Amino acid sequence: MKLCTRLSLLVFALVVAQENPLEPGLPTLRLRYPASAWIEPGTSLLKSHTQSLPIISAMDLDHKATYLLLFVDLDVVYGSTATVALHWYQPNMVATSHKKDDDDNILVNLTVGAEYIAPRPPPNTHHRYVYLLFDQPADYKFPVCFSHIFPPTAEARAGFDIRQFQSVAQLHSPVAGNYFIVHVDDPPSLPLPPSQLTPTTTTSLTTTSLRSAPCQGATTAPVTALSSACESEGWTQVVMSHEGGKGG
Ligand SMILES: *[C@@H]1O[C@H](CO)[C@@H](O)[C@H](O)[C@H]1NC(C)=O
């Protein structure tokens, strides 16, 4: 039965692996990493180039507005569940200046959110990393039912439901977004701890959450209770290698 599950996941994965996850027509969020060029949606980046915070241009943004940023990995398997992992939640972002110059005119965070976790896809996988920028309403309040997201751990960050967050935080649709594929360029380090996020591919921003609607009841399902089958190391790596090395 596990094998069947894996085979159907395989077929599915091959079809959707590099699908553009952004809504058609969504303006591109202009950003780059210190070591990269400005990122076109779907670009492939080396993991080593994504370890520090990105530089986000405010050129196409409203200089009087306050923004809220989400950065997620869409292509995660946590235990046996395909899911989304939150890499950065950042409210209170504003433009630094009105200059028409990319280097001066950037979006900065005035406070701490859920700390940036740099991309760390396992070797031989292609994870899609997505930035979504939202207008932050003047009366924005952080939804307390998402209070679990702050530690920079797999347990805290896996199973992030973007649409539910958007809904309970009362955010409108994103005003800009971007995505890229990260390729591992450094040698594999130590073996992954059991709770490490492992690779797969998923379809879209609506991926199943590991948490059962945390904002609708008093309790949240502990993520660890759901990790079980299909944890054998490496099967997705084998699957992914059939796609070839090109991302995007
Ligand atoms: C901005 O966000 C980063 C990444 O999470 C964080 O390390 C930094 O402390 C924040 N800056 C301020 C001024 O809070």
CSV table of C-alpha atoms in Angstrom, one decimal, residues 20-21 27 29 48 56 60 71 88 97 99 131 148 161 168 173 189 217 230 245:
chain,number,residue,atom,x,y,z
A,20,ASN,CA,4.2,28.3,-11.3
A,21,PRO,CA,2.4,28.7,-8.0
A,27,PRO,CA,2.7,41.7,-10.0
A,29,LEU,CA,7.8,41.4,-6.1
A,48,SER,CA,24.4,29.2,-0.9
A,56,ILE,CA,13.4,43.8,-1.6
A,60,ASP,CA,6.9,49.5,-7.5
A,71,PHE,CA,8.1,33.4,2.6
A,88,TRP,CA,9.6,33.9,7.2
A,97,SER,CA,12.9,56.2,0.6
A,99,LYS,CA,14.3,57.6,-4.6
A,131,TYR,CA,7.4,35.3,-1.5
A,148,HIS,CA,3.0,28.5,17.2
A,161,ASP,CA,-1.8,27.2,5.7
A,168,VAL,CA,-7.9,34.9,9.9
A,173,SER,CA,-5.1,39.1,-1.8
A,189,SER,CA,26.4,17.8,5.8
A,217,GLY,CA,-11.1,25.4,17.9
A,230,CYS,CA,6.9,6.7,4.2
A,245,GLY,CA,18.6,19.3,-13.3
